Structure formats: C-alpha cells, structure tokens
Amino acid sequence: MLAQKRILLIIGGGIAAYKALDLIRRLRERGAAVTPVLTRAGAEFVTPLSVSALAGVKVFTDLFDLTDEAEMGHIELSRSADLLVVAPATADLMAKMAQGHADDLASTLLMATDTPVMIAPAMNVRMWEHPATQRNLATLKGDGIAVVGPNAGDMACGEYGPGRMSEPLEIVAAVERALGRGPLAGRRVLVTSGPTHEPIDPVRYIANRSSGAQGTALAAALRDLGAEVTFVTGPASVPPPEGVEVVRIETAREMLEAVEAALPVEAAIFAAAVADWRVASASDRKMKKTKGGLPALDFAENPDILAEVAGRGEERPKLVVGFAAETDDVVENATAKRARKGCDWIVANDVSHGTGIMGGAENDITLITGDGAEDWPRMSKREVAAKLAERIAEALGGS
Ligand code: CTP
C-alpha cells in the first residue's frame, strides 16, 4: 500500500518516541522505505541502534557529520522523500518549525524541504493547550502542514487529556491518506452511530446511553484509509468526524430512511444503538399530568435496520457488520445475533455496569465472523476503530 514510498521520519524527544519504533515497522510492512532522523532529545528516549535496526538503514542524527554530508547532504536528504513525518512532534519542535529555526539536523531538514510534511504532536496536556502551542499549531496548519492527533487519554506524566501521540496505525492511515494511497480509496462505506431518540411527546423521548464514540472513531478510521464515508448519526454526545458526509437523524425510522438513501455501498457498519421500540402514538402536544392516573404508553416495534440491509438481495453491501451490546453470555448471544440478523460480522461488547464501556473511552470486544470468535484485548475506541477499519479493508480486498 505504500510500496516505493519514501518516508523521512523525524523522531523528536518525548516519551512517545517509543511508539515511533512501532511506526517504522508498520510503515515498512506496507512497503515504505523509512529514513530515520533522531533528534538529540529523541536519542534520550530511544537509541540510534534500535531505530536503525528497525528501519534497516542508518539513522541520521548530526547536522555537522562530514561523512553524511559527503554521502548525502542534508538538503538532498530533505528532498529525497515523498513525505516528512515528525513523530513525536514535541512542543519545542513545533515552536521551532513555526518560527523557522534551523539549528540542528531535524529543524534544518524541515526548513530545507520542498516535500509535504506531517506532524504527530505529543506532549503534556497543559503544554498542548498553552496558547503558544495553539498559535504554533495554527501557523503550521496555515503553512500546509498536515497534523495527525493528538488523542485524549491517560498520559505518561499521570495527567489526562489531549496530548497523547496518535497510535502508529492512525499515523500510517494518515500517511496513506496524505499520499492518496489508502486501501479504501474511492470505496463507499456507511456507518451508523449514536443513540436514537424516540419521542413520547414534543418534550420527552426514549433514549439510551450510547455516546456515539465508537461509531465516530470508526467513521474517522475508514476515512483515514481513503473511504468515502456516509455517517448516519443519532443525537450523539461526541461531534462527528470531519471529512465524511454527515446525515443527522433522531428516530430509528429516520435512520432507516437515511441508510436506504445512502445505498449502494461496499460496506455498512451498524454501530448505532437503535431503540427497539417507539411510542406507538407519540403525542404532538405535551402530555399533562392528570389527576388520578398515570399515562399509558403503547409501544410499537422499530424496523431492524441492520437486518433489513443484510437481507437485501442485489443492493446488499459486500460486507455488513453489526454491533452487539450485551450484558450476559456475550459470545453466545452475539453469535446467535449474527445468524439472526444475517450480517457477516458482529462486534460484540459487554456493556454491563462496571465495564465503563458504554459512554467510555475504551472498548473490550470480541469479533465474531464466519470463522468463529476472536477476543481482542481491551484498548481505546480509536484503536478498536483503526484495527477494524484495517480488517474491513482486507475483507473488501483493498489494493
Ligand atoms: N440494530 C439496528 N436496528 C435496530 C436495532 C438494532 O440496526 N432497530 C443494529 C445495531 O446497530 C447493532 C445490532 O443491530 O449493530 C445489534 O443491536 P443490539 O441492540 O445489540 O441488538 P437488538 O437487535 O436490540 O437485540 P437484543 O435486544 O436482543 O439484544
């Protein structure tokens, strides 16, 4: 997917530098050639030996290395790549880039290059939120530099918030996107997400605890692989991703209509927590408290959107993926659900109280396919999304 692509990877000095080692492997796995540059601070966190062992080539560290200059001058080094990636991009490196400093090899390469640049920032949350960093970020974006991340989460320094470097797979996806090489380039996919709201009257509704976080992360991950994503979302508590077509709905019936309008697609992923029932005769006026009685609500069954799409003949997407939110016998119930709904895969998760999954930042899933059940370790919803998106690309035969 990145065959014949040359990446110049600048590793800055932050604890996230360890992830740059995995990033090198992931890029090379996809056929890219990685030329690593380690800053002096970066070398405090990972050794030049590990970097060059993984990259399979020598690591560049010094601006005034006569041997390097004789073999390949720094100007040439900066231009012989298809993309320059800075990971981790520390607050200091970002400031240098924004100001145009050129006092070491990394900053000089960044100044001398005429190829596109991408940064993966990583720093303490306060440093990230500092007005100086935000100013530098705006400057860099204005200069046309692509930015991936940072993610929010627990940080090595013990704080919580945005500042964690994106995961290697997320950076790889952004690289592929920047180079127009995503395995899903030009493929249409659909993602449903969030809860639905089923009105009782104009002010009240039936809802559920879904935040829309997993569906949103999945839509972003599929977009990062180059897919054209239609994102049909209920009233979620997280904002929809950028770069996808967003269709906002409230009820299950509206969701079905929006899904049908988005067909045909190659893959459809149903991450929404759809209300199974609606109030049969929702009142168009506010229901008043009446003396001597509680209101009686009649329920009607909502359409099962997943089953409906999975059961389509000609318009059935090549890959239909459902989610199963379970509280007991997760694998048994989800396996039965896969058969009942006629979908290809089920992403099952345990949403019992105490797992912190519904509405939380992490997920613990079992992927159920025709080949059986695969238990994945607990990881962030973003990581689940990146892994799932890769699997979807494989299943669709991404080139
Ligand atoms: N789903 C759907 N339309 C519905 C209900 C569910 O598209 N009306 C989809 C969800 O998006 C999810 C899958 O079906 O991908 C399973 O949802 P879940 O709520 O776990 O299953 P239910 O069908 O509600 O089954 P049960 O209540 O027996 O758990």
Coordinates of C-alpha atoms and ligand atoms in Angstrom, one line a residue:
M1 CA 0.0 0.0 0.0
L2 CA 3.0 2.3 0.5
A3 CA 5.2 0.4 -2.0
Q4 CA 8.0 2.6 -3.3
K5 CA 7.1 5.4 -1.0
R6 CA 9.9 7.1 0.9
I7 CA 9.2 8.5 4.3
L8 CA 11.7 10.6 6.2
L9 CA 10.8 10.1 9.8
I10 CA 12.0 12.7 12.4
I11 CA 11.8 11.3 15.9
G12 CA 11.6 14.1 18.5
G13 CA 12.4 13.9 22.2
G14 CA 9.3 12.8 24.1
I15 CA 8.2 9.6 25.8
A16 CA 6.0 8.8 22.8
A17 CA 9.3 8.2 20.8
Y18 CA 8.9 4.5 21.7
K19 CA 5.8 4.4 19.5
A20 CA 7.9 5.7 16.6
L21 CA 9.7 2.3 16.7
D22 CA 6.5 0.5 16.0
L23 CA 5.6 3.2 13.4
I24 CA 8.8 2.3 11.5
R25 CA 7.7 -1.4 11.4
R26 CA 4.2 -0.6 10.3
L27 CA 5.4 1.7 7.5
R28 CA 7.9 -0.9 6.3
E29 CA 5.3 -3.7 6.5
R30 CA 3.3 -1.7 3.9
G31 CA 6.3 -1.4 1.6
A32 CA 7.6 2.1 2.5
A33 CA 11.3 2.8 2.9
V34 CA 11.9 4.8 6.1
T35 CA 14.9 7.0 6.6
P36 CA 15.0 7.9 10.3
V37 CA 16.3 11.1 11.8
L38 CA 16.7 11.2 15.6
T39 CA 17.0 14.5 17.4
R40 CA 19.4 14.8 20.3
A41 CA 16.4 14.8 22.7
G42 CA 14.9 11.9 20.9
A43 CA 18.0 9.9 21.5
E44 CA 17.4 10.2 25.2
F45 CA 14.3 8.1 24.8
V46 CA 15.2 5.6 22.1
T47 CA 18.6 4.5 21.0
P48 CA 20.0 5.1 17.5
L49 CA 20.7 1.4 17.3
S50 CA 17.0 0.4 17.8
V51 CA 15.9 2.9 15.3
S52 CA 18.4 1.9 12.6
A53 CA 17.8 -1.8 13.3
L54 CA 14.1 -1.4 12.7
A55 CA 14.5 0.9 9.7
G56 CA 17.1 -1.3 8.2
V57 CA 19.2 1.7 7.3
K58 CA 21.5 4.1 9.1
V59 CA 19.9 6.7 11.4
F60 CA 20.9 10.4 10.8
T61 CA 21.5 12.4 13.9
D62 CA 24.0 15.2 13.3
L63 CA 23.9 18.2 11.1
F64 CA 27.7 18.6 11.0
D65 CA 28.5 15.0 10.2
L66 CA 31.1 15.1 7.4
T67 CA 30.6 11.5 6.4
D68 CA 26.8 12.1 6.0
E69 CA 27.4 15.3 4.1
A70 CA 29.8 13.5 1.8
E71 CA 27.3 10.7 1.1
M72 CA 24.1 12.7 1.0
G73 CA 23.9 16.4 2.0
H74 CA 21.1 17.5 4.3
I75 CA 19.4 19.4 1.5
E76 CA 19.3 16.3 -0.6
L77 CA 18.1 14.2 2.4
S78 CA 15.2 16.5 3.0
R79 CA 14.1 16.3 -0.6
S80 CA 14.6 12.7 -1.4
A81 CA 11.4 11.6 0.5
D82 CA 7.7 11.6 -0.6
L83 CA 6.7 12.7 2.9
L84 CA 8.4 14.0 6.0
V85 CA 6.8 12.7 9.2
V86 CA 7.6 14.2 12.6
A87 CA 6.6 11.7 15.3
P88 CA 6.6 12.6 18.1
A89 CA 6.4 16.3 17.4
T90 CA 7.2 17.9 20.7
A91 CA 6.1 21.4 21.7
D92 CA 9.6 22.6 21.2
L93 CA 9.9 21.1 17.7
M94 CA 6.5 22.6 16.7
A95 CA 7.7 26.0 18.0
K96 CA 11.0 25.7 16.0
M97 CA 9.1 24.8 12.9
A98 CA 6.6 27.6 13.3
Q99 CA 9.4 30.1 13.8
G100 CA 11.7 28.7 11.1
H101 CA 14.6 27.8 13.3
A102 CA 17.3 25.6 11.7
D103 CA 19.8 24.9 14.4
D104 CA 20.0 21.1 14.3
L105 CA 19.6 18.4 11.6
A106 CA 15.8 17.9 12.2
S107 CA 14.9 21.6 12.0
T108 CA 17.2 22.2 9.1
L109 CA 15.7 19.4 7.1
L110 CA 12.2 20.8 7.9
M111 CA 13.3 24.2 6.6
A112 CA 15.1 22.9 3.5
T113 CA 12.4 20.5 2.3
D114 CA 10.0 21.0 -0.5
T115 CA 8.1 17.8 0.1
P116 CA 4.9 17.6 2.2
V117 CA 5.2 17.5 6.0
M118 CA 3.0 15.7 8.6
I119 CA 3.4 16.1 12.3
A120 CA 2.1 13.8 15.1
P121 CA 2.1 16.1 18.2
A122 CA 2.8 14.6 21.6
M123 CA 3.1 16.5 24.9
N124 CA 1.7 17.1 28.3
V125 CA -1.9 18.3 28.1
R126 CA -1.1 21.8 29.6
M127 CA 1.6 22.3 27.1
W128 CA -0.7 21.3 24.3
E129 CA -3.4 23.6 25.5
H130 CA -1.0 26.5 26.0
P131 CA -1.8 29.5 23.8
A132 CA 1.8 29.4 22.4
T133 CA 1.4 25.8 21.2
Q134 CA -2.0 26.6 19.8
R135 CA -0.6 29.6 18.0
N136 CA 2.2 27.5 16.6
L137 CA -0.3 24.8 15.5
A138 CA -2.4 27.4 13.7
T139 CA 0.8 28.7 12.0
L140 CA 1.8 25.2 10.9
K141 CA -1.6 24.4 9.6
G142 CA -1.6 27.7 7.7
D143 CA 1.8 26.6 6.2
G144 CA 0.0 23.5 4.8
I145 CA 1.5 21.0 7.3
A146 CA -0.8 18.0 8.0
V147 CA -1.5 17.2 11.6
V148 CA -2.5 13.8 13.0
G149 CA -3.8 13.7 16.5
P150 CA -3.1 14.2 19.4
N151 CA -5.5 11.9 21.1
A152 CA -7.0 12.4 24.5
G153 CA -6.3 9.9 27.2
D154 CA -4.1 9.0 30.2
M155 CA -0.7 10.4 29.7
A156 CA 2.7 9.0 30.8
C157 CA 3.0 12.1 33.1
G158 CA -0.1 11.0 35.0
E159 CA -2.4 13.6 33.7
Y160 CA -5.4 13.1 31.4
G161 CA -6.5 15.0 28.3
P162 CA -5.4 15.7 24.7
G163 CA -1.6 15.4 24.1
R164 CA -1.1 11.7 23.6
M165 CA 0.5 10.9 20.3
S166 CA -1.7 9.1 17.8
E167 CA -1.3 5.4 17.6
P168 CA 1.1 4.1 14.9
L169 CA -1.8 2.6 12.8
E170 CA -3.5 6.0 12.9
I171 CA -0.4 7.7 11.7
V172 CA 0.1 5.1 9.0
A173 CA -3.5 5.7 7.8
A174 CA -2.9 9.5 7.8
V175 CA 0.3 8.9 5.8
E176 CA -1.6 6.7 3.3
R177 CA -4.2 9.3 3.0
A178 CA -1.7 12.1 2.5
L179 CA -0.1 10.1 -0.3
G180 CA -3.5 9.2 -1.7
R181 CA -2.8 5.5 -1.2
G182 CA -5.4 4.4 1.3
P183 CA -6.6 0.8 0.7
L184 CA -10.2 2.1 0.6
A185 CA -9.5 5.0 -1.7
G186 CA -12.7 5.6 -3.7
R187 CA -14.8 2.9 -1.9
R188 CA -18.1 3.9 -0.4
V189 CA -18.9 2.8 3.1
L190 CA -21.7 3.6 5.5
V191 CA -21.5 3.9 9.3
T192 CA -24.5 4.3 11.7
S193 CA -23.7 5.7 15.1
G194 CA -25.1 7.1 18.3
P195 CA -28.4 6.6 20.0
T196 CA -31.8 7.2 18.6
H197 CA -34.4 9.4 20.3
E198 CA -38.0 8.1 20.1
P199 CA -40.5 10.9 21.0
I200 CA -43.2 10.4 23.7
D201 CA -44.4 14.0 23.2
P202 CA -42.7 17.2 22.0
V203 CA -40.5 17.4 25.1
R204 CA -39.9 13.8 26.2
Y205 CA -38.3 10.9 24.5
I206 CA -36.9 7.4 25.0
A207 CA -33.1 7.2 24.6
N208 CA -30.1 5.2 25.6
R209 CA -26.6 5.8 26.9
S210 CA -24.7 5.5 23.6
S211 CA -22.3 8.4 23.2
G212 CA -21.5 7.6 19.5
A213 CA -17.8 7.5 20.3
Q214 CA -17.1 4.1 18.7
G215 CA -19.1 4.8 15.6
T216 CA -17.4 8.2 15.2
A217 CA -13.9 6.7 15.7
L218 CA -14.8 4.0 13.1
A219 CA -16.0 6.5 10.5
A220 CA -12.8 8.5 11.0
A221 CA -10.6 5.4 10.7
L222 CA -12.4 4.4 7.5
R223 CA -12.0 7.9 6.1
D224 CA -8.3 7.7 7.0
L225 CA -8.0 4.6 4.8
G226 CA -9.4 6.7 1.9
A227 CA -13.1 5.6 2.1
E228 CA -15.9 7.9 1.1
V229 CA -18.0 7.6 4.3
T230 CA -21.6 8.4 4.8
F231 CA -22.1 8.8 8.6
V232 CA -25.7 8.5 9.7
T233 CA -25.9 9.6 13.3
G234 CA -28.4 10.0 16.1
P235 CA -28.1 12.7 18.7
A236 CA -24.6 11.7 19.9
S237 CA -22.6 13.4 22.6
V238 CA -19.3 13.5 20.6
P239 CA -19.0 15.6 17.4
P240 CA -19.0 13.8 14.0
P241 CA -15.6 13.4 12.3
E242 CA -14.5 15.9 9.6
G243 CA -14.2 14.7 6.1
V244 CA -17.3 12.5 6.0
E245 CA -20.8 13.0 4.8
V246 CA -22.9 13.5 7.9
V247 CA -26.6 12.7 8.0
R248 CA -28.3 13.6 11.3
I249 CA -31.4 11.8 12.3
E250 CA -33.4 11.4 15.5
T251 CA -35.5 8.3 15.3
A252 CA -35.0 4.7 14.1
R253 CA -37.3 5.2 11.2
E254 CA -35.4 8.3 10.1
M255 CA -32.2 6.3 10.4
L256 CA -33.6 3.6 8.1
E257 CA -34.6 6.2 5.6
A258 CA -31.1 7.8 5.6
V259 CA -29.4 4.4 5.4
E260 CA -31.6 3.4 2.4
A261 CA -30.8 6.7 0.7
A262 CA -27.0 6.0 1.1
L263 CA -27.1 2.6 -0.6
P264 CA -25.4 1.1 -2.5
V265 CA -22.2 0.9 -0.5
E266 CA -19.5 -1.7 -0.4
A267 CA -19.5 -2.0 3.4
A268 CA -22.1 -1.0 6.0
I269 CA -21.2 -0.8 9.7
F270 CA -24.1 -0.5 12.2
A271 CA -22.6 0.9 15.3
A272 CA -25.7 2.8 16.3
A273 CA -27.6 1.8 19.5
V274 CA -31.1 1.9 17.9
A275 CA -34.1 1.9 20.1
D276 CA -36.0 -1.3 19.6
W277 CA -39.4 0.3 20.3
R278 CA -41.0 3.6 19.8
V279 CA -44.1 5.0 21.4
A280 CA -46.9 3.9 19.0
S281 CA -48.9 7.1 19.2
A282 CA -46.5 9.8 20.2
S283 CA -48.5 12.9 21.2
D284 CA -47.9 16.1 19.3
R285 CA -48.8 18.1 22.3
K286 CA -47.2 18.0 25.7
M287 CA -48.8 15.3 27.9
K288 CA -50.1 16.9 31.0
K289 CA -50.2 15.5 34.5
T290 CA -53.8 14.2 35.0
K291 CA -55.4 13.7 38.4
G292 CA -56.0 10.1 39.3
G293 CA -53.9 8.3 36.7
L294 CA -50.5 7.8 35.0
P295 CA -50.3 8.0 31.3
A296 CA -50.3 4.7 29.5
L297 CA -47.8 4.3 26.7
D298 CA -48.3 1.9 23.8
F299 CA -45.2 0.7 22.1
A300 CA -44.6 -0.3 18.5
E301 CA -41.5 -2.2 17.2
N302 CA -39.0 -0.2 15.2
P303 CA -37.6 -1.5 12.0
D304 CA -34.4 -3.5 12.4
I305 CA -32.1 -1.5 10.1
L306 CA -29.2 -4.0 10.2
A307 CA -31.4 -7.0 9.4
E308 CA -33.2 -5.1 6.7
V309 CA -30.0 -4.1 4.9
A310 CA -28.3 -7.5 5.5
G311 CA -31.4 -9.2 3.9
R312 CA -31.3 -7.2 0.7
G313 CA -30.7 -9.0 -2.5
E314 CA -28.9 -7.0 -5.1
E315 CA -28.3 -3.9 -3.0
R316 CA -26.7 -5.9 -0.1
P317 CA -23.3 -4.4 0.7
K318 CA -20.5 -6.9 0.2
L319 CA -19.7 -6.6 4.0
V320 CA -22.3 -6.0 6.6
V321 CA -21.1 -5.5 10.2
G322 CA -23.3 -5.3 13.2
F323 CA -22.5 -4.5 16.8
A324 CA -23.9 -6.4 19.8
A325 CA -24.3 -4.7 23.1
E326 CA -24.7 -7.5 25.6
T327 CA -24.7 -7.8 29.4
D328 CA -24.7 -11.6 29.7
D329 CA -23.3 -14.6 27.7
V330 CA -21.7 -12.1 25.3
V331 CA -20.3 -14.6 22.8
E332 CA -23.3 -16.9 22.7
N333 CA -25.8 -14.1 22.3
A334 CA -23.7 -12.3 19.7
T335 CA -23.2 -15.4 17.7
A336 CA -26.9 -16.0 17.7
K337 CA -27.5 -12.4 16.8
R338 CA -25.1 -12.7 13.8
A339 CA -27.2 -15.6 12.4
R340 CA -30.5 -13.9 13.2
K341 CA -29.6 -10.7 11.6
G342 CA -27.8 -12.2 8.6
C343 CA -24.7 -10.0 8.9
D344 CA -21.2 -11.0 8.1
W345 CA -19.5 -9.9 11.3
I346 CA -20.6 -8.9 14.8
V347 CA -18.5 -6.7 17.0
A348 CA -19.7 -7.8 20.5
N349 CA -19.1 -5.9 23.6
D350 CA -20.0 -6.3 27.2
V351 CA -21.9 -3.2 28.3
S352 CA -22.7 -4.4 31.9
H353 CA -22.5 -1.8 34.6
G354 CA -18.9 -1.5 35.8
T355 CA -17.3 -2.2 32.4
G356 CA -17.3 1.5 31.7
I357 CA -17.7 0.7 28.0
M358 CA -21.0 2.4 27.2
G359 CA -20.2 6.1 27.1
G360 CA -16.5 5.4 28.0
A361 CA -13.2 5.9 26.0
E362 CA -12.3 2.2 25.9
N363 CA -13.7 -0.9 24.4
D364 CA -13.3 -4.6 25.0
I365 CA -14.6 -6.5 22.0
T366 CA -15.0 -10.0 20.6
L367 CA -15.1 -10.1 16.8
I368 CA -17.5 -12.7 15.6
T369 CA -17.1 -13.8 11.9
G370 CA -17.9 -16.9 9.9
D371 CA -14.7 -18.4 11.3
G372 CA -15.5 -18.0 14.9
A373 CA -14.9 -15.6 17.8
E374 CA -11.8 -13.5 18.3
D375 CA -11.2 -11.9 21.6
W376 CA -9.4 -8.6 21.3
P377 CA -7.5 -7.1 24.3
R378 CA -9.1 -4.0 25.9
M379 CA -8.0 -0.9 24.1
S380 CA -9.2 2.6 23.3
K381 CA -12.2 3.0 20.9
R382 CA -9.8 4.7 18.5
E383 CA -7.5 1.7 18.4
V384 CA -10.5 -0.7 18.0
A385 CA -11.6 1.6 15.1
A386 CA -8.2 1.5 13.4
K387 CA -7.9 -2.3 13.7
L388 CA -11.5 -2.8 12.5
A389 CA -11.0 -0.5 9.6
E390 CA -7.9 -2.4 8.6
R391 CA -9.9 -5.7 8.7
I392 CA -12.7 -4.1 6.7
A393 CA -10.1 -3.0 4.0
E394 CA -8.7 -6.5 3.9
A395 CA -12.2 -8.1 3.6
L396 CA -13.0 -5.7 0.7
G397 CA -9.8 -6.6 -1.0
G398 CA -8.2 -3.2 -0.8
S399 CA -5.3 -2.8 -3.1
Ligands
CTP1 N1 -29.8 -2.5 15.1 C1 -30.5 -1.9 14.1 N2 -31.8 -1.5 14.1 C2 -32.5 -1.8 15.3 C3 -31.8 -2.5 16.4 C4 -30.5 -2.8 16.3 O1 -29.8 -1.6 13.0 N3 -33.8 -1.5 15.3 C5 -28.4 -2.9 15.0 C6 -27.5 -2.2 15.9 O2 -27.0 -1.0 15.2 C7 -26.4 -3.2 16.1 C8 -27.2 -4.5 16.1 O3 -28.4 -4.2 15.3 O4 -25.5 -3.3 15.0 C9 -27.5 -5.1 17.4 O5 -28.1 -4.2 18.2 P1 -28.5 -4.7 19.7 O6 -29.2 -3.5 20.4 O7 -27.3 -5.3 20.4 O8 -29.5 -5.9 19.4 P2 -31.0 -6.0 19.3 O9 -31.5 -6.2 18.0 O10 -31.6 -4.8 20.1 O11 -31.2 -7.3 20.1 P3 -31.4 -7.6 21.7 O12 -32.4 -6.6 22.2 O13 -32.0 -9.0 21.7 O14 -30.1 -7.6 22.3

